Tab-separated table of C-alpha atoms in Angstrom:
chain	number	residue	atom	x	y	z
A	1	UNK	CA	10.159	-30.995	-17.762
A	2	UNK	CA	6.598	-29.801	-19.005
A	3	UNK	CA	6.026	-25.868	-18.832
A	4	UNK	CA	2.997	-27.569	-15.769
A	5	UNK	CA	5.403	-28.931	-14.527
A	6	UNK	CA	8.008	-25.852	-14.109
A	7	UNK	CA	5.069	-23.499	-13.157
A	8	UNK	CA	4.367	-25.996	-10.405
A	9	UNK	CA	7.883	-26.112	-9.285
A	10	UNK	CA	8.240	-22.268	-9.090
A	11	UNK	CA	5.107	-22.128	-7.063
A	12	UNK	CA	5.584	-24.687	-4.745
A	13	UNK	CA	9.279	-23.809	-3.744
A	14	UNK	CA	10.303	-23.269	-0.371
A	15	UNK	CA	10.897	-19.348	-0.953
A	16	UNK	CA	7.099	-19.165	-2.312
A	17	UNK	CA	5.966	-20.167	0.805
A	18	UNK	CA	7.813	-18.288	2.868
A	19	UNK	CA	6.739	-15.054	0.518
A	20	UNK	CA	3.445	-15.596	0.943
A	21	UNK	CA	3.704	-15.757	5.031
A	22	UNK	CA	5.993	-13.068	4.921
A	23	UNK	CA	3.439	-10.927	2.238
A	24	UNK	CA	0.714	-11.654	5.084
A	25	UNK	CA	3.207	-10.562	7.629
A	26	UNK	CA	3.879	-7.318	5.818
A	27	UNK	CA	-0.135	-6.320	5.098
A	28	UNK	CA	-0.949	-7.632	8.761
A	29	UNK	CA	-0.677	-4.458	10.368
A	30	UNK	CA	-1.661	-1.321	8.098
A	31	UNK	CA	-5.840	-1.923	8.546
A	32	UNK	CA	-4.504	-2.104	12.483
A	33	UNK	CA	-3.368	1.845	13.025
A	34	UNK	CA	-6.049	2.831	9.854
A	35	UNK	CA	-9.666	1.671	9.131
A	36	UNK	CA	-10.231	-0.855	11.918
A	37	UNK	CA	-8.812	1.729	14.325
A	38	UNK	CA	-11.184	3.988	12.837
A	39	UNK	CA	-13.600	1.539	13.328
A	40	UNK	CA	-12.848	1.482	17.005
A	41	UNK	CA	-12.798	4.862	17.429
A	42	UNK	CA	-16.225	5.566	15.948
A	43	UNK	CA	-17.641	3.016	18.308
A	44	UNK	CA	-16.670	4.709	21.143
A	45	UNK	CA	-17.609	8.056	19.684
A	46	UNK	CA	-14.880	9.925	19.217
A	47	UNK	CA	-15.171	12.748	17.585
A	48	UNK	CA	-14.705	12.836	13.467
A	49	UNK	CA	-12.418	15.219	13.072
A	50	UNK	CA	-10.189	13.555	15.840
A	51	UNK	CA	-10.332	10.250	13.175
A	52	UNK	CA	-9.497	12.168	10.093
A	53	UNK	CA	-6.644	13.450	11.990
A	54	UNK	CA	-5.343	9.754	12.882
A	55	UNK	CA	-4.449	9.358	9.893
A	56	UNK	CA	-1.674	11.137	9.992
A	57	UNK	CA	-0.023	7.878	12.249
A	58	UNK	CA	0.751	6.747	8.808
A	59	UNK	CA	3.474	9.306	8.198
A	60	UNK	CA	6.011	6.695	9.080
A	61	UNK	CA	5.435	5.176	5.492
A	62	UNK	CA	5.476	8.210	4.153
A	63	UNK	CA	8.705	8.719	5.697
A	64	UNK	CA	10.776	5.379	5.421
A	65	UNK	CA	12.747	6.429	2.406
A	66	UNK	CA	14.471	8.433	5.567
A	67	UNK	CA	15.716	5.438	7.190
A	68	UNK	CA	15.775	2.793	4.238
A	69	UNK	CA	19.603	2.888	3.212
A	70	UNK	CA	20.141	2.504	6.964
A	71	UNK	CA	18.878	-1.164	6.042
A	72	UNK	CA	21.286	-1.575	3.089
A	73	UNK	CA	24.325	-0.992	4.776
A	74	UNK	CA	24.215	-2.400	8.165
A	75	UNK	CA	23.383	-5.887	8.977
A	76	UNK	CA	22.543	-7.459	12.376
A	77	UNK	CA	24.625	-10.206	13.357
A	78	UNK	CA	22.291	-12.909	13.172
A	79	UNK	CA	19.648	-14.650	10.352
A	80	UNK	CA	21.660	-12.770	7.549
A	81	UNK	CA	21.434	-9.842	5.869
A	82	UNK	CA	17.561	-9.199	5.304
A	83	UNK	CA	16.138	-11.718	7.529
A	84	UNK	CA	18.153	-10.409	10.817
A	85	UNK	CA	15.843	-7.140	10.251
A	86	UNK	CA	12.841	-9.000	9.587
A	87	UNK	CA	12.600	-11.031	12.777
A	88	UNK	CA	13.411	-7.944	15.233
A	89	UNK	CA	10.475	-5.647	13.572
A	90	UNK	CA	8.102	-8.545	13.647
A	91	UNK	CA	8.965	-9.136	17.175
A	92	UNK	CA	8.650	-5.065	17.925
A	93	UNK	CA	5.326	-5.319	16.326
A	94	UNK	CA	3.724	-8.174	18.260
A	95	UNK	CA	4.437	-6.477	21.250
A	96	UNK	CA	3.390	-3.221	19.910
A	97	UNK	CA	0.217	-4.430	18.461
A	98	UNK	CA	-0.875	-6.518	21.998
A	99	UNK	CA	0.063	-2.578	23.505
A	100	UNK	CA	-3.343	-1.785	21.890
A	101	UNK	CA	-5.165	-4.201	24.254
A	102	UNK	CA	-4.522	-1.948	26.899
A	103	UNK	CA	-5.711	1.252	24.929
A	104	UNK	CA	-9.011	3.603	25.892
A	105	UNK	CA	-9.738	5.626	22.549
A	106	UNK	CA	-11.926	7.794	24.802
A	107	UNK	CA	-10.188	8.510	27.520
A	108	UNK	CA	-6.642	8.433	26.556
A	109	UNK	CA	-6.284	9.027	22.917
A	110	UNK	CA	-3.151	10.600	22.786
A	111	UNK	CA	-1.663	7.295	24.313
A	112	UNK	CA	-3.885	5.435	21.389
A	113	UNK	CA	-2.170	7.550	18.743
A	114	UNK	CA	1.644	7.442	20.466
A	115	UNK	CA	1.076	3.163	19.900
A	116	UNK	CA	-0.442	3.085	16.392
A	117	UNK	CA	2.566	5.551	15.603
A	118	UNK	CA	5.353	2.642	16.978
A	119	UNK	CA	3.373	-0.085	15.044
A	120	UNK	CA	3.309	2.324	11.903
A	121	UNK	CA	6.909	3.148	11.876
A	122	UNK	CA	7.915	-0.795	12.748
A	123	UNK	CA	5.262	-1.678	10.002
A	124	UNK	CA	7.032	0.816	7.606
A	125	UNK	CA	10.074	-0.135	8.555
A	126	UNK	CA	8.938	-4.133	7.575
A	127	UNK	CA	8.094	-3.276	4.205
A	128	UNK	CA	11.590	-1.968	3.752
A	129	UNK	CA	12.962	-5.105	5.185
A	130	UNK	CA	10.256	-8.033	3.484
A	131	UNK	CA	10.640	-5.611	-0.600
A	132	UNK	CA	14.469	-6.165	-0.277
A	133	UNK	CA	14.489	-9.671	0.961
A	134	UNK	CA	12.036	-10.154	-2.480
A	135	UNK	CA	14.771	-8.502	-4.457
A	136	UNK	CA	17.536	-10.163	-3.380
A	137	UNK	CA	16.169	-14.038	-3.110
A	138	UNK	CA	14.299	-14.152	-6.510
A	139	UNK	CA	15.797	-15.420	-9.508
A	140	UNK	CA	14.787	-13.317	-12.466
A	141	UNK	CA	12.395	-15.982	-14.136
A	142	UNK	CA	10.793	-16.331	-10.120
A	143	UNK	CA	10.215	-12.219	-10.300
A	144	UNK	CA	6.479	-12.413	-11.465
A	145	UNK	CA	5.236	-15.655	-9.431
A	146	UNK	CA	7.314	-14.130	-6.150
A	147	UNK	CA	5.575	-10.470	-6.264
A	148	UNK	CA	2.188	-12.358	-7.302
A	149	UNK	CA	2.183	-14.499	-4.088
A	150	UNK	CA	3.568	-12.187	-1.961
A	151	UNK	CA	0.500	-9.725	-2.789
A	152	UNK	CA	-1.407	-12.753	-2.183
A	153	UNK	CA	-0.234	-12.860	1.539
A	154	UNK	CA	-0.575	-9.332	1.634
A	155	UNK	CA	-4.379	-9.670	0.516
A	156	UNK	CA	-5.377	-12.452	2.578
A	157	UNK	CA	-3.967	-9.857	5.697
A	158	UNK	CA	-6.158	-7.283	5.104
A	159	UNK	CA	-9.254	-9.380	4.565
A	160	UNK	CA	-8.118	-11.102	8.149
A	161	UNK	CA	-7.905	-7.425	9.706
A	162	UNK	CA	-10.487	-5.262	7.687
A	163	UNK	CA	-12.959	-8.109	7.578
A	164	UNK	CA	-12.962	-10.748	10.407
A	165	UNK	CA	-11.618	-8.221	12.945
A	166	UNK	CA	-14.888	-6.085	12.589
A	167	UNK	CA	-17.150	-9.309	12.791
A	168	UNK	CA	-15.036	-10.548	16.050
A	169	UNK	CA	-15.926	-6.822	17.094
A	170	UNK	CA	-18.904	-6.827	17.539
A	171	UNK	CA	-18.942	-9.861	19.498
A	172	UNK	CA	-16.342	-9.407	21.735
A	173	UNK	CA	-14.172	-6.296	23.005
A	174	UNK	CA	-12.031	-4.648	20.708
A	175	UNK	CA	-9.007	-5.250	23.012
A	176	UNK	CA	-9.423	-8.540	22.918
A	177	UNK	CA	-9.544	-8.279	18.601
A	178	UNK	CA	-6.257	-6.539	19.181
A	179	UNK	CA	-4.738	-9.153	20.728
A	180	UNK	CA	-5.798	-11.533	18.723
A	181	UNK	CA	-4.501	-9.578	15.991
A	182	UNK	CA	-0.671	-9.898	17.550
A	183	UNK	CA	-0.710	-13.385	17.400
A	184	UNK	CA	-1.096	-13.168	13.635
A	185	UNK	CA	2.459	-11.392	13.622
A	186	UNK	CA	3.789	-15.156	14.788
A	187	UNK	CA	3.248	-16.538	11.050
A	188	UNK	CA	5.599	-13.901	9.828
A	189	UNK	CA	8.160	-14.702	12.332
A	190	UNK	CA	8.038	-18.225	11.547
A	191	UNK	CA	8.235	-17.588	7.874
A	192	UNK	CA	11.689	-15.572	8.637
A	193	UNK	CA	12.938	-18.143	10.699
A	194	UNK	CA	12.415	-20.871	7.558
A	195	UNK	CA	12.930	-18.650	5.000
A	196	UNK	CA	16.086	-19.496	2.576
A	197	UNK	CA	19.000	-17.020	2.517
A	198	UNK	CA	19.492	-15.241	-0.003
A	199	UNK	CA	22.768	-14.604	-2.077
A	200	UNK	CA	25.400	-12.903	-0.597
A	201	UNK	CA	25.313	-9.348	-1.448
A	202	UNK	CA	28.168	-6.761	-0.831
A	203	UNK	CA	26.333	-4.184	1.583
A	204	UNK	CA	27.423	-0.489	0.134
A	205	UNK	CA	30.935	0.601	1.475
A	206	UNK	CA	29.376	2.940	3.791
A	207	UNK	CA	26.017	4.826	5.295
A	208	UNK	CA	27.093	7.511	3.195
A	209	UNK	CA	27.420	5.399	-0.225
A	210	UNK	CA	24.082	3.885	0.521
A	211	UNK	CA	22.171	7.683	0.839
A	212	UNK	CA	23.453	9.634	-1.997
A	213	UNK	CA	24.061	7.071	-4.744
A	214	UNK	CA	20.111	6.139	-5.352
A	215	UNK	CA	19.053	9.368	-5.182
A	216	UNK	CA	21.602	11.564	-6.877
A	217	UNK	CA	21.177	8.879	-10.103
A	218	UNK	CA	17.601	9.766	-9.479
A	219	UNK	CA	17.502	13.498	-9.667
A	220	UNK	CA	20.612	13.658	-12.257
A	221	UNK	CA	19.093	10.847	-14.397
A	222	UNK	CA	15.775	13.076	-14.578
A	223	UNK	CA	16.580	16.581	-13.729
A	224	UNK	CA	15.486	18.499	-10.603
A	225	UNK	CA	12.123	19.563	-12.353
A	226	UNK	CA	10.784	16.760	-13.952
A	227	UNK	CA	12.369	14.643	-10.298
A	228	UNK	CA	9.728	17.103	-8.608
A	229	UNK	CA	6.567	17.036	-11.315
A	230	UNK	CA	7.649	12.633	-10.951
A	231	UNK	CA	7.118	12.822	-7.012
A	232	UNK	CA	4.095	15.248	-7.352
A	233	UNK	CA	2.056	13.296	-9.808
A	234	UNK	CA	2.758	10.391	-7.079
A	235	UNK	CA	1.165	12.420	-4.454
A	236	UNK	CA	-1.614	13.206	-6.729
A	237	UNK	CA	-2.400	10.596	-8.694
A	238	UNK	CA	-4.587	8.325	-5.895
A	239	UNK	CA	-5.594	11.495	-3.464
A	240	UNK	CA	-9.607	11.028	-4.291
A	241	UNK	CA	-9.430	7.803	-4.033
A	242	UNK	CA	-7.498	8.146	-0.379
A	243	UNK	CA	-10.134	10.655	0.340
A	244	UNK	CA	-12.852	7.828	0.221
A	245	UNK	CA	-10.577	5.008	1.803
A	246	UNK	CA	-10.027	7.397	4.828
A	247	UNK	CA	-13.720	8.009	5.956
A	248	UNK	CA	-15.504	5.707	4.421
A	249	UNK	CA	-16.011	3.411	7.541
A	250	UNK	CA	-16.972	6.020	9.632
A	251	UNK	CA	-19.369	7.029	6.579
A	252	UNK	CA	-20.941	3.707	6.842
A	253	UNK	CA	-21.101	3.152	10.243
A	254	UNK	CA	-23.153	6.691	10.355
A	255	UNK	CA	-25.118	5.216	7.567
A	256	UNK	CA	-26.559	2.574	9.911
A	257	UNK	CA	-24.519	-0.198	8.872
A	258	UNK	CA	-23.243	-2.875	11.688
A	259	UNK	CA	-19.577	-3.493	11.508
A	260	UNK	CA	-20.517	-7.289	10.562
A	261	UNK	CA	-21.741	-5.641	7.532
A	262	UNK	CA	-18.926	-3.694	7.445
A	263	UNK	CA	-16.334	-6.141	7.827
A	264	UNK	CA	-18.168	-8.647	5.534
A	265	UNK	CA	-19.252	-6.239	2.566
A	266	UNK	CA	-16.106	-3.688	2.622
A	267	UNK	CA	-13.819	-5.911	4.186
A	268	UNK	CA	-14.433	-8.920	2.619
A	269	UNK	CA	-16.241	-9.071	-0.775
A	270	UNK	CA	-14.482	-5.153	-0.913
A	271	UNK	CA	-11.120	-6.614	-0.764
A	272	UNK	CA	-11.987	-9.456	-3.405
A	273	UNK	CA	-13.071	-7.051	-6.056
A	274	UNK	CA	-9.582	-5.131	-5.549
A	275	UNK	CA	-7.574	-8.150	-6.300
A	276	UNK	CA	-9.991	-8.788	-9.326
A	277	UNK	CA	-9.486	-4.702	-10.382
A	278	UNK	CA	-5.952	-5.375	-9.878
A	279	UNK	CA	-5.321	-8.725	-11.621
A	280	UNK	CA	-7.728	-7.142	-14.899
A	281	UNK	CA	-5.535	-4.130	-14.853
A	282	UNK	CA	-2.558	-6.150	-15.504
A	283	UNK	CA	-4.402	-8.294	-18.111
A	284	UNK	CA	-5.100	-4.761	-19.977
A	285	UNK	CA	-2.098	-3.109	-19.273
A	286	UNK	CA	-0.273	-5.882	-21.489
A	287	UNK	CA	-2.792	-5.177	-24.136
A	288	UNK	CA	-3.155	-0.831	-24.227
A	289	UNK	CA	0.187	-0.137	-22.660
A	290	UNK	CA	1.180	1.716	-19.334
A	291	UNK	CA	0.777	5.448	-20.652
A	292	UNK	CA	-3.330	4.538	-21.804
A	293	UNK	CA	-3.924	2.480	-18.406
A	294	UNK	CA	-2.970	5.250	-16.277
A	295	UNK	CA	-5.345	7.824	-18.486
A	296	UNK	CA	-8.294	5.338	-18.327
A	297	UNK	CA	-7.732	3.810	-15.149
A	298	UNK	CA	-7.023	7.431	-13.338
A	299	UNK	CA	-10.779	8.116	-14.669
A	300	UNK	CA	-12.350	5.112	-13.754
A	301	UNK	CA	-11.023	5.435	-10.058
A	302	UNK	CA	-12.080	9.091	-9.719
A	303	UNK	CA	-15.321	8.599	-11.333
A	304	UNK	CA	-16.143	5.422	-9.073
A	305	UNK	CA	-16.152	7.567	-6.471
A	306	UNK	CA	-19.796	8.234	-7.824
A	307	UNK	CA	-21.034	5.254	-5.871
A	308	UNK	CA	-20.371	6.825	-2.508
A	309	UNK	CA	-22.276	9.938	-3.515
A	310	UNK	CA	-25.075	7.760	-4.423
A	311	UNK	CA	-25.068	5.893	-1.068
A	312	UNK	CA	-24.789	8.614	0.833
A	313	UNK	CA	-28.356	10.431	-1.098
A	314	UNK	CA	-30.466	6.809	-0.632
A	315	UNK	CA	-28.851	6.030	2.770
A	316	UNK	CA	-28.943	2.282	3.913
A	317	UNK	CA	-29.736	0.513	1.281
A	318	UNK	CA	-27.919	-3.454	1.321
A	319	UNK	CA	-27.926	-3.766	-2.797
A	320	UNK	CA	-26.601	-0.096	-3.292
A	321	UNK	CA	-23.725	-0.864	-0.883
A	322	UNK	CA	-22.901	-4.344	-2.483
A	323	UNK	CA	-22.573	-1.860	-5.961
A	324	UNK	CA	-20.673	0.916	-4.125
A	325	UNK	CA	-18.232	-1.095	-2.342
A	326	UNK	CA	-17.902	-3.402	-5.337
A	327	UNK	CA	-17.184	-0.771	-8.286
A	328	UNK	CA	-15.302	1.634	-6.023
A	329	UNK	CA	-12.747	-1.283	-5.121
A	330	UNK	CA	-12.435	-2.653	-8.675
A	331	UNK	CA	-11.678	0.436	-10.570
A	332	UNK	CA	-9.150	1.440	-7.140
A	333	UNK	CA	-7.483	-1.994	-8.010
A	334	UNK	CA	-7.811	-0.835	-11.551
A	335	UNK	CA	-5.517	2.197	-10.872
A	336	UNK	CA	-3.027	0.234	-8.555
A	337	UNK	CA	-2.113	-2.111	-10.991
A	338	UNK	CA	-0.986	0.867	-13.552
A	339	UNK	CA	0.389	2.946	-10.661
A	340	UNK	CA	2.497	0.394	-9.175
A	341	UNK	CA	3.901	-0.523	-12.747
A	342	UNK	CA	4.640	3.280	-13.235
A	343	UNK	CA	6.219	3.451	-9.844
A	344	UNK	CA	8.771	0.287	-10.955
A	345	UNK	CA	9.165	2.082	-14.709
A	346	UNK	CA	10.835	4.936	-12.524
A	347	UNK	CA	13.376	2.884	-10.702
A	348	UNK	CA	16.900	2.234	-12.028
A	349	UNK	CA	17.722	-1.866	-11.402
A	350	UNK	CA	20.532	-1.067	-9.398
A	351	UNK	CA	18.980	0.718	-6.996
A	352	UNK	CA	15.766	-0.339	-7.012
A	353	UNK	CA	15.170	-0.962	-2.962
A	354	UNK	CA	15.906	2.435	-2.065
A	355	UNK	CA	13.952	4.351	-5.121
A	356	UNK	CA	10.657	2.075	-4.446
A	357	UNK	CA	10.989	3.115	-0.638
A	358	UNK	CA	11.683	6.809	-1.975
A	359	UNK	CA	8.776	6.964	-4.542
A	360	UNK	CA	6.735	4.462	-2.401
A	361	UNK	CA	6.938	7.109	0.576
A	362	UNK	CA	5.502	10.091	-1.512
A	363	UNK	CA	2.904	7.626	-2.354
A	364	UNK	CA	1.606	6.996	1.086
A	365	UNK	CA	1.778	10.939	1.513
A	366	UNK	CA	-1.685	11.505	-0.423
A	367	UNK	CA	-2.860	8.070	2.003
A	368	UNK	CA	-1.938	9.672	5.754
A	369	UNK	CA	-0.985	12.929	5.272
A	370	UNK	CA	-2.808	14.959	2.455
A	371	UNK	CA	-6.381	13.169	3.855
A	372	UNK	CA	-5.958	14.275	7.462
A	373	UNK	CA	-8.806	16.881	7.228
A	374	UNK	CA	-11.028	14.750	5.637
A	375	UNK	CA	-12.797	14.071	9.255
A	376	UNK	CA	-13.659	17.523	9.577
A	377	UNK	CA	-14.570	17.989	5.688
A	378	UNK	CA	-16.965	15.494	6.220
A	379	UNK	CA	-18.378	17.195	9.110
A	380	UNK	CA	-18.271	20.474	7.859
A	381	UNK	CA	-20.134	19.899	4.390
A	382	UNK	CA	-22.169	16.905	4.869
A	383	UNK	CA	-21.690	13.124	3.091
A	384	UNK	CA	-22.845	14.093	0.317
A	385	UNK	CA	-20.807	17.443	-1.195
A	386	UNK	CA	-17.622	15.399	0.755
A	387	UNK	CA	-17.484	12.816	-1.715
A	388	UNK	CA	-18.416	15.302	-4.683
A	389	UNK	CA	-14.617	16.987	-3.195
A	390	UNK	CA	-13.252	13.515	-3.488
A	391	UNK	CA	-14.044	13.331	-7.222
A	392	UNK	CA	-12.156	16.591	-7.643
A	393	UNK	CA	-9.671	15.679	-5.364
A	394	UNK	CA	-8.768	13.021	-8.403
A	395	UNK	CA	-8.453	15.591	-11.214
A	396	UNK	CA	-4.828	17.332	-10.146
A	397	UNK	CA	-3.450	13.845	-10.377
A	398	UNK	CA	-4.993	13.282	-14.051
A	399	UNK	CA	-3.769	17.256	-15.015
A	400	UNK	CA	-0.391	15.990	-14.512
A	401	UNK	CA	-0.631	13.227	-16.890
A	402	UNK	CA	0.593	14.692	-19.957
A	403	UNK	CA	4.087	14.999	-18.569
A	404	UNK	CA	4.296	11.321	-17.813
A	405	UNK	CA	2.356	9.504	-20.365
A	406	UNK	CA	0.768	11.284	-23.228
A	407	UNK	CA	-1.618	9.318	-25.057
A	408	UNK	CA	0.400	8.458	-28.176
A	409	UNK	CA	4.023	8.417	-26.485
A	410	UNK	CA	7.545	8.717	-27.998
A	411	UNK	CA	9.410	5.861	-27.323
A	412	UNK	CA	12.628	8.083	-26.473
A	413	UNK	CA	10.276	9.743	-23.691
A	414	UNK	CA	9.377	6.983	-21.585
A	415	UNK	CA	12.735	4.448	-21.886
A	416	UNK	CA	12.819	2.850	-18.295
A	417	UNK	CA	16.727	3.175	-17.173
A	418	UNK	CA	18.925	0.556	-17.906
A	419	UNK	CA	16.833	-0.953	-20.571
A	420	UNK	CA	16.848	-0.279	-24.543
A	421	UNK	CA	14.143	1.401	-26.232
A	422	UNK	CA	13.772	-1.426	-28.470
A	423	UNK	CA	13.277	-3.602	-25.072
A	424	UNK	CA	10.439	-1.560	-23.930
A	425	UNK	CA	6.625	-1.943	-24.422
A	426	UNK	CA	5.000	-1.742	-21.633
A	427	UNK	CA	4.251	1.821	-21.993
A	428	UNK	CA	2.536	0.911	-25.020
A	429	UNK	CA	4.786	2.495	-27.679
A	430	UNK	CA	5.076	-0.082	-30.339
């Protein structure tokens, strides 16, 4: 068999497919309780600092480390292991995302904010589910082509809720969006349903097992204070660039801009140039190594953040926004790609579900948590001097660098566990 003919083969196998429904499952509803919320919200006027606060909804995925072992060890006596916990959250969230339907952001917003909590913490809870199912069903030679269309699925989700849901919106009534949003949650539930098992896998003895063992060999493997500098420069290392993502539809909207723009600009070509940002920081990550991407991409992403200032001083302005939302996404994508390899450099193969959810978590705490003032920043200080803050807001993260990846690293300094120095390169130290 030709190397065409393998790639083909790995791509068009029955698990691909059902990663790529189940990677659009998993991305379905986070732009649901964040920026197309927010969206919502603005249109009905409710007040900014009451949006920068919702994004503290999000804590669930801050959060899911909490609960994650929980999936390990237990299994629900139908569909197997991973897929018996995938089908009940993606039922809990259809329901939970038609809920919205019936929401007033005006008049009842702490109802609004009690629902997008359920759908975070069953969307959280998803992501804990669909990464081990990955894990478990991939072959090691299917591990690059399974995450790649997986994030694919994941992709095309957002661009169906950041983009098309703001266009619908301003056509017909946000509850009916909603709705039509839930029925999207059937593709992932039909994906489960046809989705091969994978290998049997001995669940740990006990709830007990399952906590302690990931993240004792954490903390012993690193020590309690470089375990604490690790989770901090996680926090960090994206908080300007969650400072922007947080407001920056209501920024726009403000600006004058329709939500069609919105949705098709931001949402749309927006989400393009991310996957481009993110695909070329993989390209050059193979080429400078992991310690010189996150250095170089870290800058890029804080610096981008230069567009918005510029935005905000000419106001709206169609070609300036096309710029903006284009550089700003690329050079984000540009930092994912390093971050997320860092974040997998830091996990030990054998428990590898449990650390991502851990080190995930602390990721998503600079995301929901950390940004929750940025509502009333903005209305304090005025578009402009907030995104100059979100440019500093970037430089803690980049201070921090030195103890993770110093420009010329020693190999003995950055060995991922369970793999030989000599097996290494990614971090660039050959």
């Amino acid at each position: 068999m030709n190397p065409v003919q393998s790639l083909l083969q790995v791509f068009g196998s029955r698990k691909m497919a059902a990663l790529i429904l189940l990677g659009f499952s998993s991305g379905l509803p986070l732009f649901l309780t964040s920026k197309t919320l927010q969206a919502w919200m603005t249109v009905e006027n409710v007040d900014l600092t009451a949006i920068g606060l919702f994004s503290l909804v999000g804590v669930p995925y801050s959060l899911k480390f909490l609960w994650s072992p929980l999936l390990d060890w237990f299994t629900l006596p139908f569909l197997g292991r991973r897929r018996g916990w995938l089908i009940t959250i993606q039922i809990g969230l259809l329901i939970a995302i038609a809920c919205m339907a019936l929401q007033q952001p005006k008049q009842a917003l702490q109802l609004l904010a009690i629902n997008a909590v359920a759908i975070a913490f069953l969307s959280a809870t998803q992501d804990i589910a669909a990464d081990a199912y990955r894990t478990d069903v991939l072959e090691q030679l299917e591990m690059g082509a399974g995450a790649a269309v997986f994030v694919l699925g994941y992709r095309i989700a957002l661009l169906l809720t950041g983009s098309l849901a703001l266009i619908l919106a301003d056509n017909i009534p946000w509850s009916s969006v909603y709705l039509l949003m839930s029925v999207g949650m059937g593709i992932g539930i039909i994906a489960t349903l046809f989705a091969p098992e994978p290998k049997e896998i001995s669940p740990p003895e006990s709830l007990t097992a399952a906590v302690i063992l990931p993240f004792g060999e954490f903390i012993q493997r690193q020590g309690i204070l470089q375990a604490l500098l690790t989770l901090l420069f996680i926090v960090l290392y994206k908080l300007g660039d969650s400072f922007v993502n947080n407001m920056s539809t209501p920024f726009l909207l403000q600006t004058g801009f329709t939500q069609t723009d919105i949705g098709a600009i931001q949402g749309g070509m927006g989400l393009i140039a991310t996957i481009v940002g993110t695909l070329a920081g993989g390209a050059f990550l193979s080429k400078i190594g992991l310690n010189r991407s996150l250095w170089v991409f870290g800058a890029l992403q804080a610096v981008s953040n230069l567009a918005y200032l510029v935005l905000a001083q000419v106001g709206k302005n169609y070609q300036v926004l096309l710029l903006t939302i284009n550089i700003e996404n690329f050079c984000a994508g540009l930092g994912t790609a390093a971050f997320v390899a860092f974040l997998m450099n830091m996990c030990n193969q054998r428990y590898s579900a449990t650390q991502y959810a851990l080190l995930s978590s602390f990721m998503a705490v600079s995301r929901d948590i950390l940004v929750a003032p940025a509502g009333s920043l903005a209305k304090n200080t005025g578009w402009p001097l907030f995104f100059v803050i979100s440019i500093l807001a970037a430089v803690p993260g980049l201070l921090l660098l030195p103890f993770f990846a110093p420009w010329n690293p020693k190999p003995e300094a950055v060995t991922r566990p369970g793999i030989e120095p000599e097996e290494e390169d990614i971090w660039g130290t050959k």
